[in-house]
Structures are given as structure tokens and as C-alpha cells.
Coordinates of N, CA and C in Angstrom, one line a residue:
M1 N -30.4 -22.4 1.7 CA -31.3 -21.7 0.7 C -30.4 -21.4 -0.5
L2 N -29.2 -20.9 -0.4 CA -28.3 -20.6 -1.5 C -28.0 -21.8 -2.4
D3 N -28.1 -23.0 -1.9 CA -27.8 -24.1 -2.7 C -28.9 -24.2 -3.8
K4 N -29.9 -23.6 -3.6 CA -30.9 -23.7 -4.7 C -30.8 -22.6 -5.7
I5 N -29.9 -21.7 -5.4 CA -29.6 -20.5 -6.3 C -28.2 -20.4 -6.6
P6 N -27.5 -21.4 -7.3 CA -26.3 -21.7 -7.5 C -25.5 -20.4 -8.2
T7 N -26.1 -19.6 -9.1 CA -25.6 -18.6 -9.7 C -25.4 -17.4 -8.7
L8 N -26.3 -17.2 -7.8 CA -26.2 -16.2 -6.7 C -25.1 -16.7 -5.6
K9 N -25.1 -17.9 -5.5 CA -24.1 -18.4 -4.5 C -22.7 -18.2 -5.1
N10 N -22.4 -18.5 -6.3 CA -21.1 -18.2 -6.9 C -20.7 -16.8 -6.9
L11 N -21.7 -15.8 -7.1 CA -21.4 -14.4 -7.1 C -21.0 -14.1 -5.7
L12 N -21.7 -14.6 -4.7 CA -21.3 -14.2 -3.3 C -19.9 -14.8 -2.9
H13 N -19.6 -15.9 -3.4 CA -18.4 -16.6 -3.2 C -17.2 -15.9 -3.8
Q14 N -17.4 -15.3 -4.9 CA -16.4 -14.4 -5.6 C -16.2 -13.1 -4.7
L15 N -17.2 -12.5 -4.3 CA -17.1 -11.3 -3.5 C -16.4 -11.5 -2.2
Q16 N -16.6 -12.8 -1.8 CA -15.9 -13.1 -0.4 C -14.4 -13.1 -0.6
Q17 N -13.8 -13.2 -1.8 CA -12.5 -13.2 -2.0 C -11.8 -11.8 -2.1
V18 N -12.7 -10.9 -2.1 CA -12.2 -9.5 -2.0 C -11.8 -9.0 -0.7
P19 N -10.4 -8.7 -0.5 CA -10.0 -8.3 0.8 C -10.6 -6.9 1.3
F20 N -10.8 -6.7 2.6 CA -11.3 -5.5 3.1 C -12.9 -5.3 2.8
L21 N -13.5 -6.2 2.1 CA -14.9 -6.1 2.0 C -15.6 -6.9 3.1
A22 N -16.2 -6.2 4.1 CA -16.7 -6.9 5.3 C -17.9 -7.9 4.9
S23 N -17.8 -8.9 5.6 CA -18.8 -10.1 5.3 C -20.3 -9.4 5.3
K24 N -20.5 -8.6 6.1 CA -22.0 -8.1 6.2 C -22.3 -7.2 5.0
N25 N -21.3 -6.7 4.2 CA -21.6 -6.0 3.1 C -21.7 -6.7 1.7
I26 N -21.2 -8.0 1.8 CA -21.1 -8.8 0.6 C -22.6 -8.9 -0.1
Y27 N -23.6 -9.1 0.8 CA -24.9 -9.3 0.2 C -25.4 -7.9 -0.4
K28 N -25.1 -6.9 0.2 CA -25.4 -5.5 -0.3 C -24.8 -5.1 -1.6
V29 N -23.5 -5.4 -1.7 CA -22.7 -5.4 -2.9 C -23.3 -6.3 -4.0
A30 N -23.7 -7.4 -3.7 CA -24.2 -8.4 -4.7 C -25.5 -7.8 -5.3
S31 N -26.4 -7.3 -4.3 CA -27.7 -6.7 -4.7 C -27.5 -5.5 -5.6
Y32 N -26.4 -4.7 -5.2 CA -26.2 -3.5 -6.0 C -25.9 -3.8 -7.4
F33 N -25.0 -4.7 -7.6 CA -24.7 -5.2 -8.9 C -25.8 -5.8 -9.7
L34 N -26.6 -6.6 -9.1 CA -27.8 -7.3 -9.7 C -28.8 -6.3 -10.1
D35 N -28.9 -5.2 -9.3 CA -29.9 -4.2 -9.7 C -29.4 -3.1 -10.6
M36 N -28.2 -3.2 -11.0 CA -27.7 -2.2 -12.0 C -28.3 -2.6 -13.4
E37 N -28.3 -1.6 -14.2 CA -28.6 -1.8 -15.5 C -27.6 -2.5 -16.3
T38 N -28.0 -3.4 -17.2 CA -27.1 -4.1 -17.8 C -26.0 -3.4 -18.6
A39 N -26.2 -2.3 -19.1 CA -25.3 -1.5 -19.8 C -24.2 -0.9 -18.8
K40 N -24.7 -0.6 -17.5 CA -23.7 -0.1 -16.5 C -22.8 -1.2 -16.0
V41 N -23.4 -2.5 -15.9 CA -22.6 -3.7 -15.6 C -21.5 -3.9 -16.6
D42 N -22.0 -3.9 -17.8 CA -21.0 -4.1 -19.0 C -19.9 -3.0 -18.9
Q43 N -20.3 -1.8 -18.6 CA -19.3 -0.6 -18.5 C -18.3 -0.9 -17.4
F44 N -18.8 -1.3 -16.2 CA -17.9 -1.6 -15.1 C -17.0 -2.7 -15.4
C45 N -17.5 -3.7 -16.0 CA -16.6 -4.9 -16.3 C -15.5 -4.5 -17.4
K46 N -15.9 -3.6 -18.3 CA -15.0 -3.1 -19.3 C -13.9 -2.3 -18.7
V47 N -14.2 -1.4 -17.7 CA -13.2 -0.5 -17.1 C -12.3 -1.4 -16.3
L48 N -12.9 -2.3 -15.6 CA -12.0 -3.2 -14.8 C -11.0 -4.0 -15.5
Q49 N -11.5 -4.6 -16.7 CA -10.6 -5.3 -17.6 C -9.5 -4.4 -18.3
N50 N -10.0 -3.2 -18.6 CA -9.0 -2.2 -19.2 C -7.9 -1.9 -18.3
A51 N -8.3 -1.7 -16.9 CA -7.3 -1.3 -15.9 C -6.5 -2.4 -15.7
K52 N -7.0 -3.7 -15.7 CA -6.1 -4.8 -15.5 C -5.0 -5.0 -16.6
Q53 N -5.4 -4.7 -17.9 CA -4.6 -4.8 -19.0 C -3.5 -3.6 -19.1
K54 N -3.9 -2.4 -18.7 CA -3.0 -1.3 -18.9 C -2.3 -0.8 -17.7
L55 N -2.6 -1.2 -16.5 CA -1.9 -0.8 -15.3 C -0.9 -1.8 -14.8
V56 N 0.4 -1.4 -14.6 CA 1.4 -2.3 -14.0 C 2.0 -1.5 -12.9
R57 N 2.8 -2.3 -12.1 CA 3.6 -1.7 -11.0 C 4.9 -1.2 -11.5
C58 N 5.4 -0.1 -11.0 CA 6.7 0.4 -11.3 C 7.7 -0.6 -10.7
Q59 N 8.8 -1.0 -11.4 CA 9.7 -2.0 -11.0 C 10.6 -1.4 -10.0
I60 N 10.6 -0.1 -9.6 CA 11.5 0.4 -8.6 C 10.7 0.6 -7.2
C61 N 9.6 1.3 -7.3 CA 8.8 1.6 -6.2 C 7.5 0.9 -6.0
F62 N 7.0 0.3 -7.0 CA 5.9 -0.6 -7.0 C 4.5 0.2 -6.8
V63 N 4.6 1.5 -7.3 CA 3.2 2.1 -7.4 C 2.6 1.7 -8.7
W64 N 1.3 1.9 -8.9 CA 0.6 1.7 -10.2 C 1.0 2.7 -11.2
I65 N 1.4 2.3 -12.3 CA 1.5 3.3 -13.4 C 0.9 2.6 -14.7
E66 N 0.7 3.6 -15.7 CA 0.1 3.1 -17.0 C 1.3 2.3 -17.6
R67 N 1.0 1.3 -18.3 CA 1.9 0.4 -19.0 C 2.7 1.2 -20.0
E68 N 3.9 1.0 -20.1 CA 4.8 1.9 -21.1 C 5.1 3.2 -20.5
A69 N 4.5 3.7 -19.4 CA 4.7 5.1 -19.0 C 5.8 5.2 -17.9
L70 N 6.3 6.4 -17.8 CA 7.4 6.6 -16.8 C 6.7 6.7 -15.4
C71 N 7.4 6.4 -14.4 CA 6.8 6.5 -13.0 C 6.8 8.0 -12.5
M72 N 5.7 8.4 -12.0 CA 5.5 9.8 -11.7 C 6.4 10.3 -10.6
F73 N 6.9 9.3 -9.9 CA 7.8 9.6 -8.7 C 9.2 9.3 -9.0
C74 N 9.6 8.1 -9.5 CA 11.0 7.7 -9.7 C 11.6 8.5 -10.8
Q75 N 10.8 8.9 -11.8 CA 11.4 9.7 -13.0 C 11.2 11.2 -12.9
S76 N 10.8 11.6 -11.6 CA 10.5 13.1 -11.6 C 11.7 13.8 -10.9
A77 N 12.0 14.9 -11.6 CA 13.2 15.8 -11.1 C 12.7 16.7 -10.1
D78 N 11.5 16.6 -9.8 CA 10.9 17.5 -8.7 C 10.8 16.7 -7.3
R79 N 11.2 15.5 -7.3 CA 11.2 14.7 -6.0 C 12.6 14.4 -5.6
E80 N 12.8 14.3 -4.3 CA 14.1 14.0 -3.8 C 14.3 12.4 -3.9
Q81 N 15.0 12.0 -4.8 CA 15.3 10.6 -5.2 C 16.1 9.9 -4.1
D82 N 16.7 10.6 -3.2 CA 17.5 9.9 -2.2 C 16.8 9.9 -0.7
V83 N 15.5 10.2 -0.8 CA 14.7 10.0 0.4 C 13.5 9.1 0.1
V84 N 13.4 8.0 0.7 CA 12.4 6.9 0.4 C 11.4 6.8 1.6
C85 N 10.2 6.9 1.4 CA 9.1 6.6 2.3 C 8.6 5.3 2.2
V86 N 8.7 4.3 3.2 CA 8.2 3.0 3.0 C 6.9 2.9 3.5
V87 N 6.0 2.3 2.7 CA 4.5 2.2 3.2 C 4.2 0.8 2.8
E88 N 3.0 0.4 3.4 CA 2.5 -0.9 3.2 C 1.8 -1.1 1.9
S89 N 1.0 -0.1 1.6 CA 0.1 -0.3 0.3 C 0.1 1.0 -0.5
W90 N -0.6 0.8 -1.6 CA -0.7 2.0 -2.6 C -1.7 3.0 -1.9
H91 N -2.6 2.5 -1.3 CA -3.5 3.6 -0.6 C -2.9 4.2 0.5
D92 N -2.0 3.7 1.2 CA -1.2 4.3 2.2 C -0.4 5.5 1.6
M93 N 0.3 5.2 0.4 CA 1.0 6.2 -0.3 C 0.1 7.4 -0.7
L94 N -1.1 7.1 -1.1 CA -2.1 8.2 -1.5 C -2.4 9.1 -0.3
S95 N -2.4 8.4 0.9 CA -2.6 9.2 2.1 C -1.5 10.2 2.4
V96 N -0.2 9.7 2.2 CA 0.9 10.6 2.4 C 0.8 11.7 1.4
E97 N 0.5 11.4 0.1 CA 0.4 12.4 -0.9 C -0.6 13.5 -0.6
R98 N -1.8 13.1 -0.1 CA -2.9 14.0 0.2 C -2.4 15.0 1.3
A99 N -1.5 14.6 2.2 CA -1.0 15.6 3.1 C -0.1 16.8 2.4
Q100 N 0.3 16.5 1.2 CA 1.1 17.6 0.4 C 2.2 18.1 1.1
T101 N 2.8 17.3 1.9 CA 4.2 17.8 2.6 C 5.4 17.0 2.3
Y102 N 5.2 15.9 1.8 CA 6.4 15.0 1.5 C 6.9 15.2 0.0
K103 N 8.1 15.3 -0.2 CA 8.6 15.6 -1.6 C 9.7 14.5 -2.0
G104 N 9.7 13.4 -1.3 CA 10.7 12.4 -1.7 C 9.9 11.4 -2.5
V105 N 10.5 10.1 -2.5 CA 9.9 9.0 -3.3 C 9.3 7.9 -2.5
Y106 N 8.8 6.8 -3.0 CA 8.2 5.9 -2.1 C 8.7 4.4 -2.4
H107 N 8.3 3.4 -1.5 CA 8.6 2.1 -1.7 C 7.3 1.4 -1.1
I108 N 6.6 0.7 -1.9 CA 5.4 0.0 -1.5 C 5.8 -1.5 -1.2
L109 N 5.5 -2.0 0.0 CA 5.9 -3.3 0.4 C 5.0 -4.3 -0.1
G110 N 3.7 -3.9 -0.2 CA 2.7 -4.9 -0.7 C 2.1 -5.7 0.5
G111 N 2.3 -5.2 1.7 CA 1.8 -5.9 2.9 C 2.7 -5.7 4.0
V112 N 2.4 -6.5 5.0 CA 3.4 -6.6 6.2 C 3.6 -8.0 6.6
I113 N 4.6 -8.3 7.4 CA 4.9 -9.7 7.7 C 3.8 -10.1 8.7
S114 N 3.3 -11.2 8.4 CA 2.2 -11.8 9.3 C 2.2 -13.3 9.3
P115 N 2.9 -13.9 10.2 CA 3.1 -15.3 10.3 C 1.8 -16.0 10.3
L116 N 0.8 -15.5 11.1 CA -0.6 -16.2 11.1 C -1.3 -16.2 9.8
E117 N -1.0 -15.3 8.9 CA -1.6 -15.3 7.6 C -0.6 -15.8 6.6
G118 N 0.5 -16.4 7.0 CA 1.4 -17.0 6.1 C 2.2 -16.1 5.2
I119 N 2.2 -14.7 5.7 CA 3.0 -13.7 4.9 C 4.4 -13.5 5.5
R120 N 5.4 -13.9 4.8 CA 6.8 -13.8 5.3 C 7.5 -12.6 4.5
A121 N 8.7 -12.4 5.0 CA 9.4 -11.2 4.4 C 9.7 -11.4 2.9
E122 N 9.9 -12.7 2.5 CA 10.1 -12.9 1.0 C 9.0 -12.7 0.2
H123 N 7.8 -12.6 0.8 CA 6.5 -12.4 0.0 C 6.4 -10.8 -0.3
L124 N 7.1 -10.0 0.4 CA 6.9 -8.6 0.3 C 8.2 -8.1 -0.7
T125 N 8.3 -6.7 -0.9 CA 9.2 -6.1 -1.7 C 10.5 -5.6 -0.9
I126 N 10.8 -6.4 0.1 CA 11.8 -5.8 1.0 C 13.2 -6.1 0.4
A127 N 13.4 -7.1 -0.4 CA 14.7 -7.3 -1.1 C 14.9 -6.2 -2.1
Q128 N 13.9 -5.8 -2.8 CA 14.1 -4.7 -3.8 C 14.3 -3.3 -3.0
L129 N 13.8 -3.3 -1.8 CA 14.0 -2.0 -1.1 C 15.5 -1.9 -0.6
L130 N 16.0 -3.0 -0.3 CA 17.5 -3.0 0.1 C 18.3 -2.7 -1.1
Q131 N 18.0 -3.2 -2.2 CA 18.7 -2.8 -3.4 C 18.7 -1.4 -3.7
R132 N 17.8 -0.6 -3.3 CA 17.7 1.0 -3.4 C 18.6 1.6 -2.4
C133 N 18.9 0.9 -1.3 CA 19.4 1.6 -0.2 C 20.9 2.2 -0.4
G134 N 21.6 1.6 -1.4 CA 22.9 2.1 -1.7 C 22.9 3.6 -2.4
A135 N 21.8 4.0 -2.9 CA 21.8 5.3 -3.4 C 20.9 6.3 -2.7
V136 N 20.5 6.0 -1.4 CA 19.6 6.9 -0.7 C 20.4 7.4 0.6
K137 N 19.8 8.5 1.2 CA 20.4 9.1 2.3 C 19.5 8.9 3.5
E138 N 18.2 8.7 3.2 CA 17.2 8.5 4.4 C 16.0 7.5 3.8
I139 N 15.7 6.6 4.8 CA 14.6 5.7 4.7 C 13.6 6.1 5.8
I140 N 12.4 6.5 5.4 CA 11.4 6.8 6.3 C 10.4 5.6 6.6
I141 N 10.3 5.0 7.7 CA 9.5 3.9 7.9 C 8.0 4.5 8.3
A142 N 7.1 4.3 7.3 CA 5.8 4.8 7.6 C 4.7 3.6 7.5
L143 N 5.0 2.6 8.3 CA 4.0 1.6 8.5 C 3.0 1.7 9.6
G144 N 1.8 1.2 9.6 CA 0.9 1.3 10.6 C 1.4 0.9 11.9
Q145 N 0.8 1.5 13.0 CA 1.2 1.2 14.3 C 0.4 -0.1 14.8
T146 N 0.7 -1.2 14.2 CA 0.1 -2.5 14.5 C 1.3 -3.5 14.9
P147 N 0.8 -4.6 15.5 CA 2.0 -5.7 15.8 C 2.6 -6.1 14.6
Q148 N 1.9 -6.3 13.5 CA 2.5 -6.8 12.3 C 3.3 -5.7 11.6
G149 N 2.9 -4.4 11.8 CA 3.7 -3.3 11.2 C 5.0 -3.2 11.9
D150 N 4.9 -3.3 13.4 CA 6.2 -3.2 14.2 C 7.1 -4.3 13.8
V151 N 6.6 -5.5 13.6 CA 7.6 -6.7 13.2 C 8.2 -6.4 12.0
T152 N 7.4 -5.8 11.0 CA 7.9 -5.6 9.6 C 9.0 -4.5 9.8
S153 N 8.7 -3.4 10.4 CA 9.6 -2.2 10.5 C 10.9 -2.8 11.1
T154 N 10.9 -3.4 12.3 CA 12.0 -3.9 13.0 C 12.9 -4.7 12.0
F155 N 12.3 -5.6 11.3 CA 13.0 -6.5 10.3 C 13.7 -5.7 9.2
I156 N 13.0 -4.7 8.8 CA 13.6 -3.9 7.7 C 14.8 -3.0 8.3
V157 N 14.6 -2.4 9.4 CA 15.6 -1.6 10.0 C 16.9 -2.4 10.3
Q158 N 16.6 -3.6 10.8 CA 17.9 -4.5 11.1 C 18.6 -4.8 9.8
Q159 N 17.8 -5.1 8.6 CA 18.5 -5.4 7.5 C 19.3 -4.2 6.9
I160 N 18.7 -3.1 7.0 CA 19.3 -1.9 6.5 C 20.6 -1.5 7.3
Q161 N 20.4 -1.6 8.5 CA 21.6 -1.2 9.5 C 22.7 -2.2 9.3
K162 N 22.4 -3.4 8.9 CA 23.5 -4.4 8.7 C 24.2 -4.2 7.5
E163 N 23.4 -3.9 6.3 CA 24.0 -3.8 5.0 C 24.3 -2.3 4.6
Y164 N 23.7 -1.3 5.2 CA 23.9 0.1 4.7 C 23.9 1.0 6.0
P165 N 24.9 0.8 6.9 CA 24.9 1.7 8.1 C 24.9 3.1 7.9
H166 N 25.2 3.6 6.7 CA 25.3 5.0 6.4 C 24.0 5.7 6.2
V167 N 22.9 4.8 6.0 CA 21.7 5.3 5.6 C 20.9 5.8 7.0
L168 N 20.4 7.0 7.0 CA 19.6 7.4 8.1 C 18.2 6.8 8.0
I169 N 17.7 6.2 9.1 CA 16.4 5.7 9.2 C 15.6 6.4 10.2
T170 N 14.4 6.9 9.7 CA 13.6 7.6 10.6 C 12.2 7.0 10.6
S171 N 11.4 7.4 11.5 CA 9.9 6.9 11.5 C 9.1 8.1 11.8
L172 N 7.8 7.9 11.5 CA 6.8 9.0 11.8 C 6.7 9.2 13.2
A173 N 6.4 10.4 13.7 CA 6.2 10.9 15.1 C 5.0 10.1 15.7
R174 N 5.0 10.0 17.0 CA 4.0 9.2 17.7 C 2.6 9.8 17.6
G175 N 2.4 10.7 16.8 CA 1.1 11.3 16.7 C 0.2 10.4 15.9
V176 N 0.8 9.4 15.3 CA -0.1 8.4 14.5 C -0.6 7.3 15.6
P177 N -1.9 7.2 15.7 CA -2.5 6.3 16.8 C -2.1 4.9 16.6
V178 N -2.0 4.3 17.7 CA -1.6 2.9 17.8 C -2.7 2.1 17.2
G179 N -2.4 1.1 16.2 CA -3.4 0.3 15.6 C -4.0 0.9 14.4
A180 N -3.6 2.1 14.1 CA -4.2 2.8 12.8 C -3.4 2.6 11.7
S181 N -4.1 2.6 10.5 CA -3.6 2.5 9.2 C -3.4 3.9 8.7
L182 N -2.4 4.3 7.9 CA -2.2 5.6 7.3 C -3.5 6.1 6.7
E183 N -4.2 5.3 6.1 CA -5.4 5.8 5.2 C -6.5 6.4 6.0
F184 N -6.5 6.1 7.3 CA -7.5 6.6 8.2 C -7.1 7.8 9.1
I185 N -5.9 8.3 8.9 CA -5.4 9.3 9.7 C -5.5 10.6 8.9
D186 N -6.0 11.8 9.7 CA -6.3 12.9 9.0 C -5.1 13.6 8.5
R187 N -5.3 14.5 7.5 CA -4.2 15.2 6.9 C -3.2 16.0 7.9
L188 N -3.9 16.7 8.8 CA -3.0 17.5 9.7 C -2.2 16.6 10.6
T189 N -2.7 15.5 11.1 CA -1.9 14.6 11.9 C -0.8 14.0 11.2
L190 N -1.1 13.6 10.0 CA -0.1 12.9 9.1 C 1.0 13.9 8.7
T191 N 0.6 15.1 8.5 CA 1.7 16.2 8.1 C 2.5 16.5 9.3
K192 N 2.0 16.5 10.5 CA 2.7 16.7 11.7 C 3.6 15.6 12.0
A193 N 3.1 14.3 11.8 CA 4.0 13.1 12.0 C 5.1 13.1 11.1
M194 N 4.9 13.6 9.8 CA 6.0 13.5 8.9 C 7.1 14.6 9.2
H195 N 6.6 15.8 9.5 CA 7.6 16.9 9.8 C 8.4 16.6 11.0
E196 N 7.9 16.0 12.0 CA 8.5 15.6 13.4 C 9.0 14.2 13.4
R197 N 9.2 13.6 12.3 CA 9.7 12.2 12.2 C 11.1 12.2 13.0
R198 N 11.4 11.1 13.7 CA 12.6 11.0 14.4 C 13.4 9.8 14.0
P199 N 14.7 9.8 14.4 CA 15.6 8.7 14.1 C 15.1 7.5 14.7
W200 N 15.4 6.4 14.1 CA 14.9 5.0 14.7 C 15.7 4.6 15.8

């Protein structure tokens, strides 16, 4: 049927490229956009294009920042610059921030090692993390309790221990459910896991 509506087929194809958008929701999202007023569609596209042009990643920790602006974490005198929390993604970092208990800085990997998906260590920001280790006293491993997260954590720990044996490596307490991403963990659980973190 969609072959007879190529414009709609192309829209659905583009939506399928969006990670984390469940297949069953693609049609709903397409309908939502098509039913929007033209002015609102134009505004949405303008905001997206503006964000694409003005937002860049910090070259140290890889959080999103305004172009030409200083990183709110790396350049802050109120954060412990020698304590680095390693997370998979930007939204995982937001989850830790919402707990309002962590005062160090971050390092966003941009994913986890996943051979089945063709994601290797060199595709992540692990090399940049290692470059930071000479000036830190603690690395907190805060990746999800998944097979891919465990593989990535182990790889990172081995590299740090080999090159920077003086650095304390800790991980979140086991209150974090197995298979869970940080973004789905409630604030109290995450706060407790951070406070009770343990040596690797």
C-alpha cells in the first residue's frame, strides 16, 4: 500500500532511522506531524536546525554545550574536577544530575561496546577518557547493568589500571537493577547508589 504513497513511505523511512523510537510508534509520530499546523511544523524544523547549528559537544567531557560557550562542568569552580563520572549518554548524565548528589564532572562515552552492532572501543570516547586520567583521583563507572555495559566497564577499568594505577576506580552500588539504564532509575535509588559506591 505504501508504494502508492511514496511521500508517506519516505517519511516513515526517515522516522525508522531514529534510535529509541519503537516501530509501533513510527506511524503515530508520522500522523502527529502530518496533523500539525504548517506554522508549528515550520517552527519545529527551525528549532531543530537552530539546535544543530548552535550546539556542540565539549571537547573534554562530551556534554552538549552552546557553540563558543564554556562547559558548565569542566569550567566550573564549584565542581570537583578530579572526580569523573563515566556515563554512556547525555541523558544518563542528566539522570545523575537530577539526583542532586554528585559534585564532580562527567565523561560521556557515546555508547557502549557492542560487537553485534559493530560498536568497538575506538568508536567511543575511551581514548579521551584515558587522557584525562593523569589529572584525576577517582573514576566512577556509572554504566547500565547490561552485558554490553559490563564489557565496556571491564575494558575501561583494565586500561586505567594498566596506565594509571594510582587512580581510584569505583562503581555504583548494586541498588541499580540489572539490565537497567540510569535514565529509568528513580532519584532516591540513584542517590543511594552514588553515596554507597564501592571500589572496583
